[in-house]
XYZ file of C-alpha atoms in Angstrom:
551
model
C 54.382 92.887 6.377
C 55.034 95.611 3.816
C 52.494 96.742 1.263
C 53.187 95.949 -2.380
C 56.115 97.926 -3.764
C 58.161 98.315 -6.931
C 61.758 97.266 -7.347
C 63.047 98.316 -10.737
C 60.588 96.912 -13.267
C 59.336 94.270 -10.800
C 56.306 94.455 -8.527
C 56.877 92.771 -5.157
C 53.745 91.477 -3.410
C 54.723 90.239 0.082
C 51.197 89.247 1.129
C 50.775 87.088 -1.950
C 54.309 85.724 -1.727
C 55.240 86.544 -5.294
C 56.969 88.980 -7.612
C 55.638 90.093 -10.994
C 56.917 91.648 -14.170
C 54.399 91.993 -16.973
C 52.898 88.540 -17.352
C 55.739 86.863 -15.486
C 54.964 85.679 -11.959
C 57.441 83.986 -9.633
C 56.518 82.530 -6.245
C 58.786 83.363 -3.301
C 58.802 81.402 -0.041
C 58.105 83.236 3.266
C 61.684 83.376 4.581
C 63.228 84.705 1.347
C 60.384 87.226 1.108
C 61.131 88.344 4.669
C 64.772 88.861 3.679
C 63.652 90.913 0.672
C 61.410 93.068 2.850
C 64.321 93.784 5.214
C 66.465 94.861 2.288
C 63.609 96.976 0.940
C 63.269 98.741 4.308
C 66.905 99.811 3.981
C 66.242 101.108 0.415
C 69.740 100.706 -0.965
C 71.648 100.787 2.294
C 73.694 97.773 3.320
C 71.984 95.329 5.690
C 74.397 93.133 7.621
C 74.015 89.398 7.976
C 73.484 89.747 11.715
C 70.685 92.242 11.115
C 69.023 89.842 8.710
C 69.386 86.946 11.136
C 67.798 89.012 13.904
C 64.901 90.149 11.719
C 64.104 86.907 9.883
C 65.137 84.261 12.442
C 64.759 86.094 15.780
C 64.583 83.010 18.003
C 66.646 80.505 16.026
C 70.405 80.171 15.606
C 71.159 79.626 11.936
C 74.316 79.406 9.875
C 75.075 81.213 6.660
C 73.529 78.330 4.723
C 69.960 79.418 5.482
C 70.552 83.035 4.480
C 72.583 82.036 1.428
C 69.724 79.793 0.295
C 67.231 82.642 0.683
C 69.411 85.029 -1.335
C 69.844 82.327 -3.972
C 66.074 81.850 -4.288
C 65.521 85.579 -4.611
C 68.181 85.889 -7.291
C 66.685 82.949 -9.141
C 63.228 84.510 -9.055
C 64.512 87.888 -10.271
C 66.856 86.404 -12.855
C 69.742 87.999 -11.000
C 73.266 86.684 -10.429
C 75.943 87.154 -7.807
C 78.586 88.097 -10.384
C 76.533 90.732 -12.221
C 74.078 91.919 -9.604
C 71.207 94.017 -10.906
C 68.809 93.433 -8.019
C 70.614 92.125 -4.913
C 74.240 93.075 -4.421
C 76.624 91.256 -2.094
C 78.866 93.661 -0.194
C 81.980 91.710 0.873
C 82.454 91.433 4.650
C 79.383 93.630 5.173
C 76.089 92.187 3.958
C 73.607 92.812 1.158
C 71.775 95.740 -0.435
C 69.247 96.341 -3.195
C 70.485 97.935 -6.400
C 67.268 99.471 -7.836
C 65.405 102.056 -5.753
C 62.361 100.916 -3.792
C 59.239 102.854 -4.763
C 55.591 102.781 -3.796
C 53.422 100.929 -6.268
C 51.255 103.970 -7.023
C 54.249 105.976 -8.236
C 55.132 103.351 -10.823
C 52.422 103.886 -13.417
C 54.803 102.806 -16.126
C 54.640 99.273 -14.767
C 51.617 97.390 -16.016
C 50.280 94.749 -13.677
C 49.617 91.307 -15.058
C 46.156 90.854 -16.668
C 46.123 87.096 -16.195
C 46.784 85.668 -12.790
C 44.738 82.526 -13.257
C 47.712 80.855 -14.894
C 50.175 80.822 -12.025
C 53.624 80.324 -13.583
C 56.910 80.288 -11.731
C 59.518 81.751 -14.076
C 63.017 80.466 -13.473
C 66.042 82.740 -13.457
C 67.477 80.806 -16.339
C 64.890 82.410 -18.618
C 66.460 85.799 -17.981
C 70.088 84.708 -17.874
C 69.995 83.189 -21.332
C 68.376 84.396 -24.522
C 65.308 82.231 -24.255
C 63.886 82.285 -27.724
C 67.278 82.500 -29.408
C 68.640 79.487 -27.579
C 65.396 77.546 -28.039
C 65.875 77.388 -31.783
C 68.828 75.082 -31.136
C 66.476 72.348 -29.984
C 63.777 72.891 -32.580
C 64.031 69.562 -34.374
C 60.650 69.019 -35.980
C 59.978 65.651 -37.590
C 56.736 64.141 -38.840
C 55.048 61.724 -36.447
C 55.913 58.165 -37.589
C 52.952 56.059 -38.657
C 54.728 52.786 -37.910
C 54.927 51.827 -34.222
C 56.846 48.800 -32.974
C 57.671 47.242 -29.602
C 60.694 45.021 -29.017
C 59.806 42.544 -26.292
C 62.585 41.057 -24.136
C 64.016 38.037 -25.907
C 63.657 34.826 -23.900
C 66.831 33.375 -22.406
C 66.990 29.790 -23.707
C 70.484 29.134 -22.357
C 71.032 26.390 -19.797
C 72.592 28.996 -17.501
C 69.942 31.417 -16.140
C 72.724 33.942 -15.466
C 72.871 34.485 -19.230
C 69.672 36.503 -18.971
C 71.795 39.655 -19.162
C 72.716 38.594 -22.703
C 69.178 37.974 -23.972
C 67.940 41.190 -22.345
C 70.928 43.065 -23.711
C 70.399 41.889 -27.274
C 66.743 42.928 -27.063
C 67.649 46.388 -25.800
C 70.396 46.814 -28.403
C 67.914 45.990 -31.171
C 65.439 48.431 -29.637
C 68.054 51.191 -29.554
C 69.114 50.417 -33.109
C 65.549 50.697 -34.411
C 64.974 53.871 -32.341
C 67.508 55.699 -34.511
C 65.189 55.346 -37.530
C 63.043 58.519 -37.748
C 60.317 56.695 -39.676
C 59.649 54.352 -36.728
C 58.053 54.978 -33.348
C 59.835 52.531 -31.077
C 58.424 51.819 -27.613
C 60.870 52.432 -24.766
C 62.483 49.636 -22.794
C 60.596 50.511 -19.592
C 57.240 49.863 -21.249
C 58.110 46.940 -23.518
C 60.046 45.087 -20.795
C 57.152 45.503 -18.345
C 55.596 42.374 -19.897
C 58.621 40.230 -19.080
C 57.569 37.047 -17.302
C 53.879 37.849 -17.662
C 51.253 35.861 -19.510
C 49.874 38.447 -21.905
C 48.509 37.936 -25.406
C 49.836 39.782 -28.421
C 46.523 41.649 -28.596
C 46.813 42.752 -24.959
C 50.373 43.974 -25.402
C 49.511 45.794 -28.623
C 46.584 47.552 -26.963
C 48.608 48.595 -23.894
C 51.528 49.897 -25.941
C 49.588 51.241 -28.923
C 51.643 49.421 -31.570
C 50.955 47.667 -34.845
C 54.070 45.505 -34.803
C 55.906 43.432 -32.194
C 59.387 41.956 -32.467
C 60.019 39.002 -30.176
C 62.454 36.124 -30.009
C 64.876 34.058 -27.989
C 68.610 33.783 -27.388
C 70.656 30.690 -26.573
C 74.305 31.249 -25.674
C 76.759 28.369 -25.208
C 80.435 29.224 -24.889
C 81.355 31.059 -28.112
C 78.188 30.060 -29.957
C 74.918 31.956 -30.010
C 71.545 31.127 -31.542
C 69.125 34.015 -32.005
C 65.568 33.440 -33.166
C 63.458 36.461 -34.064
C 59.988 37.002 -35.464
C 58.013 40.078 -36.467
C 54.258 40.049 -35.809
C 51.562 42.264 -37.302
C 49.376 42.784 -34.226
C 46.317 43.800 -36.241
C 46.005 40.356 -37.820
C 48.369 38.527 -35.432
C 50.223 37.150 -38.445
C 53.953 36.519 -38.662
C 55.433 38.808 -41.276
C 58.918 37.396 -40.960
C 60.975 35.035 -38.806
C 64.489 33.640 -38.919
C 67.098 31.854 -36.837
C 70.764 32.819 -36.672
C 73.184 30.147 -35.449
C 76.632 31.694 -35.353
C 79.649 32.592 -33.237
C 79.731 35.541 -30.863
C 81.910 37.359 -33.372
C 78.829 37.636 -35.593
C 76.509 39.105 -32.956
C 76.643 42.572 -34.527
C 75.923 41.236 -38.007
C 72.916 39.401 -36.554
C 71.557 42.644 -35.105
C 72.090 44.432 -38.420
C 70.313 41.696 -40.353
C 67.342 41.619 -37.960
C 66.956 45.415 -38.141
C 67.117 45.296 -41.930
C 64.488 42.546 -42.111
C 62.174 44.460 -39.771
C 62.364 47.609 -41.884
C 61.784 45.668 -45.090
C 58.893 43.612 -43.691
C 57.155 46.705 -42.310
C 57.601 48.314 -45.749
C 59.175 51.365 -44.141
C 60.434 53.881 -46.688
C 63.629 55.354 -45.251
C 64.101 58.996 -46.142
C 67.712 59.075 -45.023
C 70.553 56.609 -45.293
C 70.290 52.822 -45.201
C 69.263 50.931 -42.066
C 71.652 51.912 -39.233
C 74.338 49.451 -38.176
C 75.260 48.233 -34.719
C 78.489 49.545 -33.169
C 81.042 46.764 -33.127
C 83.593 45.771 -30.500
C 85.378 42.690 -29.222
C 82.754 40.009 -28.413
C 84.096 39.442 -24.887
C 84.147 43.204 -24.246
C 80.596 43.353 -25.594
C 79.365 40.632 -23.226
C 80.900 42.563 -20.315
C 79.244 45.765 -21.568
C 75.844 44.025 -21.629
C 76.384 42.910 -18.017
C 77.259 46.505 -17.128
C 73.970 47.657 -18.630
C 72.033 44.852 -16.935
C 73.152 45.833 -13.414
C 73.522 49.577 -13.999
C 70.246 50.707 -12.402
C 70.156 48.659 -9.221
C 71.240 49.080 -5.612
C 74.752 49.899 -4.426
C 76.012 46.335 -4.788
C 74.656 46.029 -8.328
C 75.974 49.452 -9.315
C 79.453 48.524 -8.117
C 79.153 45.252 -9.998
C 78.176 47.161 -13.134
C 81.165 49.474 -12.670
C 83.439 46.416 -12.468
C 82.053 44.986 -15.722
C 82.449 48.355 -17.458
C 86.076 48.670 -16.466
C 86.815 45.088 -17.496
C 85.206 45.774 -20.867
C 87.254 48.938 -21.333
C 90.478 47.068 -20.584
C 89.737 44.910 -23.628
C 88.429 47.715 -25.856
C 89.045 51.234 -24.514
C 87.576 52.738 -27.693
C 84.002 51.452 -27.371
C 81.993 54.632 -26.769
C 78.782 53.073 -25.320
C 80.765 51.564 -22.428
C 82.192 54.966 -21.474
C 78.725 56.503 -21.584
C 77.321 53.711 -19.397
C 80.156 54.143 -16.895
C 79.193 57.816 -16.600
C 75.586 56.837 -15.886
C 76.692 54.425 -13.162
C 78.573 57.182 -11.364
C 75.681 59.612 -11.467
C 73.382 56.893 -10.106
C 75.873 56.251 -7.297
C 75.911 59.980 -6.527
C 72.133 60.411 -6.625
C 71.777 57.424 -4.310
C 74.173 58.992 -1.824
C 76.781 56.245 -2.178
C 79.530 58.614 -3.333
C 80.182 62.343 -3.111
C 77.761 64.247 -5.299
C 80.337 66.488 -6.969
C 82.672 63.574 -7.624
C 79.853 61.643 -9.265
C 78.985 64.529 -11.550
C 82.660 65.114 -12.404
C 83.085 61.488 -13.485
C 79.792 61.613 -15.377
C 81.116 64.574 -17.353
C 84.552 63.043 -17.932
C 83.305 59.670 -19.149
C 80.477 61.052 -21.274
C 82.821 63.466 -23.000
C 85.168 60.570 -23.659
C 82.293 58.653 -25.248
C 81.530 61.529 -27.612
C 85.194 61.920 -28.536
C 85.108 58.301 -29.672
C 81.672 58.467 -31.311
C 80.143 61.923 -31.988
C 76.929 60.229 -33.172
C 76.151 58.495 -29.882
C 72.722 59.923 -29.003
C 72.773 58.570 -25.441
C 75.979 60.513 -24.721
C 74.580 63.739 -26.196
C 71.536 63.313 -23.968
C 73.795 62.811 -20.947
C 75.815 65.958 -21.644
C 72.620 67.911 -22.268
C 71.272 66.896 -18.848
C 74.592 67.757 -17.198
C 74.720 71.191 -18.863
C 71.108 71.924 -17.948
C 70.978 70.651 -14.373
C 74.500 71.228 -13.087
C 76.153 73.951 -15.171
C 72.922 75.818 -16.026
C 74.301 76.234 -19.553
C 71.075 76.138 -21.537
C 72.648 76.860 -24.890
C 74.933 73.843 -24.560
C 72.007 71.727 -23.334
C 69.846 72.805 -26.275
C 72.572 72.009 -28.783
C 73.142 68.520 -27.366
C 69.402 67.796 -27.239
C 69.012 68.978 -30.828
C 71.664 66.502 -31.945
C 70.329 63.727 -29.714
C 66.770 64.121 -31.034
C 68.015 63.956 -34.592
C 70.040 60.803 -33.876
C 67.411 59.010 -31.758
C 63.972 60.624 -32.192
C 62.190 57.812 -30.288
C 64.368 57.800 -27.172
C 62.005 58.580 -24.276
C 64.837 59.696 -21.974
C 66.014 62.264 -24.498
C 62.464 63.435 -25.178
C 61.774 63.844 -21.437
C 65.006 65.763 -20.897
C 64.281 68.059 -23.819
C 60.813 68.686 -22.360
C 62.400 69.750 -19.068
C 64.665 72.153 -20.977
C 61.710 73.602 -22.883
C 59.888 74.037 -19.597
C 62.854 75.906 -18.121
C 62.992 78.165 -21.160
C 59.340 79.068 -20.725
C 58.311 77.314 -23.955
C 55.478 75.372 -22.368
C 53.835 74.566 -25.710
C 56.993 72.835 -26.890
C 57.554 71.226 -23.478
C 54.076 69.681 -23.574
C 54.618 68.486 -27.141
C 57.899 66.762 -26.222
C 56.490 65.330 -22.990
C 53.462 63.884 -24.772
C 55.717 62.376 -27.441
C 57.771 60.814 -24.671
C 54.559 59.272 -23.332
C 53.711 57.910 -26.780
C 56.917 55.851 -26.786
C 56.846 55.032 -23.072
C 53.147 54.580 -22.234
C 53.821 52.456 -19.142
C 56.661 54.477 -17.666
C 55.644 55.958 -14.311
C 58.557 58.410 -14.320
C 57.499 59.611 -17.763
C 53.976 60.310 -16.468
C 55.444 62.191 -13.523
C 57.650 64.305 -15.788
C 54.718 65.067 -18.093
C 52.583 66.035 -15.105
C 55.148 68.503 -13.816
C 55.440 70.071 -17.286
C 51.655 70.525 -17.288
C 51.904 71.941 -13.803
C 54.523 74.530 -14.786
C 52.237 75.498 -17.656
C 49.477 76.150 -15.142
C 47.378 73.168 -16.319
C 46.860 71.795 -12.829
C 43.857 69.547 -13.546
C 45.683 67.757 -16.351
C 48.764 67.551 -14.148
C 46.797 65.814 -11.408
C 45.449 63.284 -13.913
C 48.989 62.306 -14.888
C 50.063 62.247 -11.224
C 47.277 59.723 -10.589
C 48.463 57.626 -13.539
C 52.039 57.624 -12.210
C 50.787 56.357 -8.855
C 48.648 53.736 -10.586
C 51.765 52.392 -12.316
C 53.874 52.644 -9.148
C 51.403 51.829 -6.360
C 54.121 51.117 -3.793
C 54.886 54.822 -3.562
C 52.859 56.316 -0.700
C 52.993 59.765 -2.191
C 54.246 61.560 -5.250
C 57.199 63.981 -5.331
C 55.926 65.639 -8.495
C 52.590 66.370 -6.884
C 54.470 68.088 -4.055
C 56.311 70.232 -6.610
C 52.998 71.087 -8.236
C 51.658 72.300 -4.892
C 54.746 74.497 -4.539
C 54.144 76.000 -7.972
C 50.602 76.848 -6.877
C 51.924 78.543 -3.743
C 50.644 75.789 -1.411
C 53.726 74.831 0.658
C 51.763 73.233 3.514
C 50.204 70.674 1.174
C 53.602 70.077 -0.444
C 55.121 69.319 2.965
C 52.301 66.908 3.750
C 52.990 64.997 0.520
C 56.753 64.877 1.105
C 56.249 63.696 4.672
C 54.101 60.778 3.519
C 56.394 59.435 0.818
C 58.237 56.195 1.416
C 59.740 55.311 -1.947
C 60.485 51.737 -2.948
C 63.587 52.923 -4.806
C 66.394 54.193 -2.512
C 67.599 56.621 -5.183
C 64.179 58.227 -5.350
C 63.929 58.305 -1.548
C 67.275 60.123 -1.326
C 66.082 62.696 -3.845
C 62.774 63.151 -2.022
C 64.473 63.587 1.354
C 66.709 66.311 -0.107
C 63.706 68.134 -1.577
C 61.738 67.801 1.657
C 64.673 69.084 3.676
C 65.191 72.044 1.341
C 61.525 72.992 1.664
C 61.703 72.861 5.463
C 64.814 75.006 5.445
C 63.224 77.469 3.043
C 60.086 77.900 5.128
C 62.142 78.264 8.288
C 60.648 75.246 10.087
C 64.072 73.638 10.352
C 67.408 75.405 10.665
C 71.041 74.382 10.855
C 72.777 75.611 13.993
C 76.375 76.749 14.200
C 77.551 73.235 14.972
C 75.999 72.027 11.714
C 73.141 70.133 13.346
C 69.463 70.450 12.490
C 67.017 71.928 14.968
C 63.968 69.676 15.436
C 64.128 67.880 12.074
C 61.572 65.181 11.205
C 62.910 61.865 12.479
C 63.327 60.378 9.019
C 65.660 63.155 7.822
C 69.355 62.965 8.567
C 71.475 66.063 9.057
C 73.135 65.464 5.696
C 69.731 65.737 4.033
C 69.464 69.246 5.451
C 72.685 70.466 3.909
C 71.490 72.067 0.708
C 73.474 71.044 -2.367
C 72.849 70.964 -6.121
C 71.257 67.769 -7.334
C 69.720 66.170 -10.385
C 66.052 65.280 -10.625
C 65.374 61.552 -10.432
C 65.150 60.131 -13.942
C 65.164 56.766 -15.642
C 68.516 55.377 -16.643
């Protein structure tokens, strides 16, 4: 193993498995580091692929995928790119070479070593590729923390047909989303507020768990074209009813009912709106709306339910092709199908982009669609400026949406703005205090910031909320960030997720780690050499993917 050396303005430390530049430190796995050492030995001369295979994988037959993945990790760590190579250059039909000269560390006095290595931070290539601070201003939407917190509990289905539960749940969620657009309110996310569905919990218990002063609850009875909605607002501090009403109308009036309930809630809570009047529900044909609610109801389930949701979406769009929320939901269904491995990954992302863009064409103020495009730009296109712009708009339109807050935290993390990432992640927790995915996301943000003890506390909370998981993928990532791949592999190997989408994501991450460390390789026939029994060959074919997130 080579001694530490300088490559341009970077210090390469093979024994430590990292590269440094000033206070930036990026961890590099053993196989990619071995590739870098081979290139450094050549000091600017071209090293062929066969030479690299012989040096790095002397006793294993591997395809180009393994080497390509190593080069990709190195470029990511250096902030390099294949199109404008400043560190590692691809020589067509020949191999690779280093662009900067390789020099002994002692001869590079102009390079100052990092003074703080206690905070071990992996800096992504996206920080270098995009103007970090300049692009970050796009997402800098600062709003005062609302003093009024409210939870919308799932309305009880009072219909004779239990299959109408999609309608009562849907109305509850639509009211929640409507109130979440009001900056002066902190509205608890669906994941947390719906966690009490079917449970015997007192108002005091719910208020304590969710940290709210107000609760909106009610019931829905749907018979043919008639609907009766009963709603009541409770002050949890005194457990008194501030307001209640019953609306007995036709389905054509369902949007007016939502508007009236939202208006009464704002008035009863004595919320002073700084902007426009109370927001209004988006209207569509009542039959199309019922189909849309069914699409939302089944849109986060297994393959059968996802296909059922797709069917309802398309039926709804046949009636009203101009209802933006349905297009956005259809995009989410396709990305969930792709993440679950039910359809081709690229096809799923392509449809996600197409349908979400269509939603924004129809309604530029649809926060959910802006959040979807932001995630797509960040995770698939690596276009951080576009992601920041969409998150800025989404946060302004729906400041209490936990999914948008979590996504923006991931973007801040990628930009190296850990202070802002922590702020956004903690705000996401404040509106989704019982969301295990939210705790996991917050933990990984803390981990990237080098706050490993706090990260572990949130990992433990995520497992407490999701005890069926026999491990934690975020904890494995945290081990990787600390340069502890063996412990990361042990965590991945022990995970058996209750959600098939999460298991698919975990298997991909586990497979990528095994490929990266050289413990598993893909031979020339495309088969894996000695893979763990639970991993299929397709898991070992590295491809871009989106982190598991709530829908």
